[in-house]
């Protein structure tokens, strides 16, 4: 496919997402199934246009003075694809599958408008109802913080120290453009895409198949690190999902002690078994039935709760989610979080820790939940995350979380990670 056909396909996918209110991944998958002639390169470029359009739908639409998928997709080519209008027109010329060229009126508007003069939520590329949530956390810098959630993300990898060190993984991934990531000595990063390129498939690498590394955002790695799991401890990963943090904790513990990985949704937990085997983890077992955990009540040194949340901190990777999110969904997540915390606390032994994590940047899911928990559970007290951070990270003076009331708030702008909230609570008695 030529650029024109790829652009038209992206426009059709964007219209499908908008009209049917469905996830971008589903719309792209269905397009691929119905257009099997499209190669991997075609699908990568189409996906780039779609995701860039969703990341910055408001700012691109403002510059075009139109929220039509067609105009926003052209905006992607003019910005993220690093093409000018003459190059685009030349690429579309003679392509019978291409959309009509951009109208002269739209081109003039695009060239005349300066995003710096747009309203704040347009520059931030977030729904207007979300603005108070970002202001509450980040104050005067909220626009820059929110706008950073619209950037293209890197691919972050965690070195599996049970099998390798970072130098070995970097050597294995030299062709993929991998380099040392900031903050953690066990993190590796493939930089964000440029123009219409595509990321290498690192999971096809022999080093991945041998379990030398896992794909895991740097923020998630830091959250596991700040949990401060120690060899020999009893650990419960209460919302384990596919097991990313379980694997990270196992490596921190040197395969010593015991990790219980539980998730209420069996389908989410299913990948953990292959991942444990590949990584060489011997001190973890997965549980799909909450009844299995009864014997652990009051026995656990560290209970990690990666709570269900809106995922606002991951909008770089799942930008369609921010346009589907509503305040009603936020309220439902708050209820779920309270229920999860109330259930998880039963397993913490006196002197043990409860670590509450979300990939959200909304206070109702984060600091407000911790405040409410402490108010109704006087046996717990906050553990300051700043000393934990100082011990855990390697030197990177330009990157630091927002430390607020003893918690750590990570973000793309502050720490070059996805957005995460981390609170460590200790049960005194």
Coordinates of C-alpha atoms in Angstrom, one line a residue, residues 87-353:
X87 CA 5.3 16.0 0.2
X88 CA 1.9 14.7 1.2
X89 CA 0.2 15.9 -2.0
X90 CA 3.0 14.3 -4.1
X91 CA 2.5 11.0 -2.2
X92 CA -1.3 11.0 -2.7
X93 CA -1.1 12.0 -6.4
X94 CA -2.1 9.1 -8.7
X95 CA -3.1 6.8 -5.8
X96 CA -6.7 5.7 -6.5
X97 CA -7.1 4.5 -2.9
X98 CA -6.1 7.9 -1.4
X99 CA -8.5 10.4 0.1
X100 CA -9.1 13.7 -1.6
X101 CA -6.3 16.2 -0.9
X102 CA -6.7 18.5 2.1
X103 CA -8.8 21.5 1.2
X104 CA -7.0 24.8 0.7
X105 CA -9.1 26.3 3.5
X106 CA -8.0 23.7 6.0
X107 CA -4.4 24.1 5.0
X108 CA -4.6 27.9 5.5
X109 CA -6.1 27.4 8.9
X110 CA -3.5 24.9 10.0
X111 CA -0.7 27.1 8.9
X112 CA -2.2 30.2 10.6
X113 CA -3.0 28.7 14.0
X114 CA -0.6 28.6 16.9
X115 CA -1.4 26.0 19.5
X116 CA 0.0 28.3 22.2
X117 CA -3.2 30.4 21.9
X118 CA -5.6 27.5 22.3
X119 CA -7.6 26.9 25.5
X120 CA -5.8 25.0 28.2
X121 CA -7.6 21.6 27.8
X122 CA -7.0 21.8 24.1
X123 CA -3.2 22.2 24.6
X124 CA -3.4 19.5 27.2
X125 CA -5.4 17.2 24.9
X126 CA -7.7 16.0 27.7
X127 CA -11.5 16.1 28.1
X128 CA -12.6 19.2 29.8
X129 CA -14.2 17.3 32.7
X130 CA -10.8 15.9 33.6
X131 CA -9.1 19.4 34.0
X132 CA -9.9 19.7 37.8
X133 CA -8.3 16.3 38.5
X134 CA -5.1 17.3 36.8
X135 CA -5.1 20.8 38.5
X136 CA -5.6 19.1 41.9
X137 CA -2.4 17.1 41.5
X138 CA -0.1 19.2 39.5
X139 CA -1.2 22.8 40.1
X140 CA 0.2 25.4 37.7
X141 CA 2.1 22.8 35.6
X142 CA -1.0 20.6 34.9
X143 CA -1.2 21.5 31.2
X144 CA 2.4 20.4 30.5
X145 CA 1.9 17.2 32.6
X146 CA -1.3 16.3 30.8
X147 CA 0.1 17.1 27.4
X148 CA 3.0 14.7 28.0
X149 CA 0.4 11.9 28.2
X150 CA -0.2 12.6 24.5
X151 CA 3.4 11.8 23.5
X152 CA 4.5 8.6 21.8
X153 CA 5.8 6.2 24.5
X154 CA 9.0 4.2 24.5
X155 CA 9.1 0.4 24.9
X156 CA 10.5 -0.3 28.3
X157 CA 12.0 -3.7 29.3
X158 CA 13.0 -5.1 32.7
X159 CA 16.1 -7.2 32.8
X160 CA 15.4 -10.5 34.5
X161 CA 18.2 -10.6 37.0
X162 CA 17.5 -14.2 37.8
X163 CA 19.1 -14.9 34.4
X164 CA 21.0 -11.9 33.0
X165 CA 22.3 -8.5 33.7
X166 CA 21.7 -5.3 31.7
X167 CA 24.9 -5.5 29.7
X168 CA 23.9 -8.9 28.4
X169 CA 20.4 -7.8 27.4
X170 CA 21.7 -4.6 25.7
X171 CA 24.1 -6.8 23.7
X172 CA 21.3 -9.1 22.7
X173 CA 19.1 -6.1 21.7
X174 CA 21.7 -3.9 20.0
X175 CA 19.9 -4.2 16.6
X176 CA 16.6 -3.1 18.2
X177 CA 18.2 0.2 19.2
X178 CA 17.9 -0.5 22.9
X179 CA 19.8 1.5 25.5
X180 CA 20.0 1.8 29.2
X181 CA 16.8 3.4 30.7
X182 CA 17.0 6.1 33.4
X183 CA 16.5 5.6 37.1
X184 CA 16.8 1.8 37.4
X185 CA 20.0 -0.2 36.7
X186 CA 17.8 -3.2 35.6
X187 CA 15.8 -1.2 33.0
X188 CA 16.3 -1.0 29.2
X189 CA 14.5 1.3 26.8
X190 CA 13.7 1.2 23.1
X191 CA 13.0 4.9 22.2
X192 CA 9.7 6.2 21.0
X193 CA 8.9 6.0 17.3
X194 CA 9.9 8.7 14.9
X195 CA 7.8 9.6 11.9
X196 CA 6.0 6.6 10.5
X197 CA 8.5 4.0 11.7
X198 CA 7.6 0.9 13.8
X199 CA 9.0 -0.6 16.9
X200 CA 11.0 -3.8 16.6
X201 CA 9.1 -6.9 17.9
X202 CA 11.3 -7.5 20.9
X203 CA 9.2 -10.5 22.0
X204 CA 10.3 -12.3 18.9
X205 CA 13.9 -12.0 20.1
X206 CA 15.7 -15.2 21.3
X207 CA 16.6 -13.3 24.5
X208 CA 12.9 -12.9 25.3
X209 CA 12.2 -16.5 24.6
X210 CA 15.0 -17.4 27.0
X211 CA 13.5 -15.2 29.7
X212 CA 16.3 -12.7 29.9
X213 CA 13.9 -9.7 30.0
X214 CA 10.2 -8.8 30.2
X215 CA 8.3 -5.9 28.6
X216 CA 7.3 -3.6 31.4
X217 CA 6.9 0.1 31.7
X218 CA 9.6 1.8 33.8
X219 CA 6.9 3.2 36.1
X220 CA 5.6 -0.3 36.8
X221 CA 9.1 -1.5 37.5
X222 CA 9.7 1.4 39.9
X223 CA 6.4 0.6 41.7
X224 CA 7.6 -2.9 42.3
X225 CA 11.0 -1.7 43.4
X226 CA 9.5 0.8 46.0
X227 CA 7.5 -2.1 47.4
X228 CA 10.8 -3.1 48.9
X229 CA 10.3 -6.9 48.8
X230 CA 13.0 -8.8 50.6
X231 CA 14.4 -12.3 50.1
X232 CA 12.6 -14.7 52.4
X233 CA 9.4 -12.7 52.8
X234 CA 5.8 -13.8 52.3
X235 CA 4.3 -11.7 49.5
X236 CA 0.8 -11.5 48.1
X237 CA 0.3 -9.8 44.7
X238 CA -3.5 -9.3 45.2
X239 CA -4.4 -7.9 41.7
X240 CA -1.7 -9.8 39.8
X241 CA -3.1 -9.5 36.3
X242 CA -0.7 -11.1 33.9
X243 CA 2.0 -11.1 36.5
X244 CA 4.4 -8.3 35.5
X245 CA 4.9 -7.2 39.1
X246 CA 5.0 -10.7 40.4
X247 CA 8.0 -11.4 38.2
X248 CA 9.7 -8.2 39.2
X249 CA 9.2 -9.0 42.9
X250 CA 10.6 -12.6 42.4
X251 CA 13.7 -11.1 40.9
X252 CA 14.1 -8.6 43.8
X253 CA 13.7 -11.5 46.2
X254 CA 16.2 -13.7 44.4
X255 CA 13.7 -16.5 44.2
X256 CA 13.7 -16.7 48.0
X257 CA 10.6 -16.6 50.1
X258 CA 7.1 -17.0 48.6
X259 CA 4.9 -14.9 46.3
X260 CA 1.2 -15.6 46.0
X261 CA -0.3 -14.1 42.8
X262 CA -4.0 -13.7 42.8
X263 CA -6.5 -12.1 40.4
X264 CA -10.3 -12.3 40.5
X265 CA -10.4 -12.5 36.7
X266 CA -9.0 -15.9 35.5
X267 CA -8.5 -14.7 32.0
X268 CA -6.2 -11.8 33.2
X269 CA -4.2 -14.3 35.2
X270 CA -3.8 -16.9 32.5
X271 CA -0.5 -15.6 30.9
X272 CA 1.3 -15.8 34.3
X273 CA 2.1 -19.5 34.1
X274 CA 4.1 -19.3 30.9
X275 CA 5.8 -16.1 32.1
X276 CA 6.9 -17.7 35.4
X277 CA 8.4 -20.7 33.6
X278 CA 10.2 -18.6 31.0
X279 CA 11.6 -16.3 33.7
X280 CA 12.8 -19.2 35.9
X281 CA 10.7 -18.0 38.8
X282 CA 10.5 -20.7 41.5
X283 CA 9.1 -18.9 44.5
X284 CA 5.7 -17.9 43.1
X285 CA 2.4 -19.6 42.7
X286 CA -0.8 -18.4 41.1
X287 CA -4.3 -18.5 42.6
X288 CA -7.6 -18.0 40.7
X289 CA -9.8 -18.8 43.7
X290 CA -10.0 -16.3 46.6
X291 CA -10.8 -19.3 48.9
X292 CA -7.2 -20.5 48.4
X293 CA -6.0 -17.4 50.2
X294 CA -7.8 -18.0 53.5
X295 CA -4.8 -19.7 55.1
X296 CA -2.8 -16.5 54.4
X297 CA -4.9 -14.2 56.5
X298 CA -2.7 -12.2 58.9
X299 CA 0.4 -13.9 57.6
X300 CA 1.8 -11.8 54.8
X301 CA 4.8 -9.4 55.1
X302 CA 3.9 -7.5 51.9
X303 CA 0.5 -7.2 50.2
X304 CA 0.7 -5.4 46.9
X305 CA -2.5 -4.0 45.5
X306 CA -2.3 -2.8 41.9
X307 CA -5.9 -1.6 42.1
X308 CA -8.3 -1.4 39.2
X309 CA -8.4 2.2 38.0
X310 CA -9.3 4.5 35.1
X311 CA -5.8 4.0 33.6
X312 CA -5.4 7.8 33.1
X313 CA -1.6 7.4 33.6
X314 CA -1.4 5.1 30.5
X315 CA -3.0 7.4 28.0
X316 CA 0.2 7.4 25.9
X317 CA -0.3 3.8 25.2
X318 CA -4.2 3.6 25.2
X319 CA -5.3 7.1 24.1
X320 CA -8.7 5.9 23.0
X321 CA -9.5 5.2 26.7
X322 CA -9.4 8.9 27.6
X323 CA -12.2 9.7 25.2
X324 CA -14.4 6.9 26.4
X325 CA -13.9 7.6 30.1
X326 CA -16.6 9.4 32.1
X327 CA -17.0 10.6 35.6
X328 CA -19.5 7.8 36.2
X329 CA -16.8 5.3 35.3
X330 CA -14.4 7.0 37.7
X331 CA -17.0 6.7 40.5
X332 CA -17.3 3.0 39.8
X333 CA -13.6 2.5 40.0
X334 CA -13.5 4.3 43.3
X335 CA -16.0 1.8 44.7
X336 CA -14.0 -1.1 43.4
X337 CA -10.8 0.2 44.9
X338 CA -12.4 0.6 48.3
X339 CA -13.6 -3.0 48.1
X340 CA -10.2 -4.3 47.0
X341 CA -8.4 -2.5 49.8
X342 CA -10.9 -3.7 52.4
X343 CA -10.3 -7.3 51.2
X344 CA -6.5 -7.1 50.9
X345 CA -5.9 -5.7 54.4
X346 CA -7.0 -9.0 55.9
X347 CA -3.8 -10.7 54.8
X348 CA -1.3 -8.2 56.2
X349 CA 0.4 -9.4 59.4
X350 CA 1.3 -7.0 62.2
X351 CA 4.4 -5.2 61.1
X352 CA 3.7 -6.0 57.5
X353 CA 3.2 -3.5 54.6

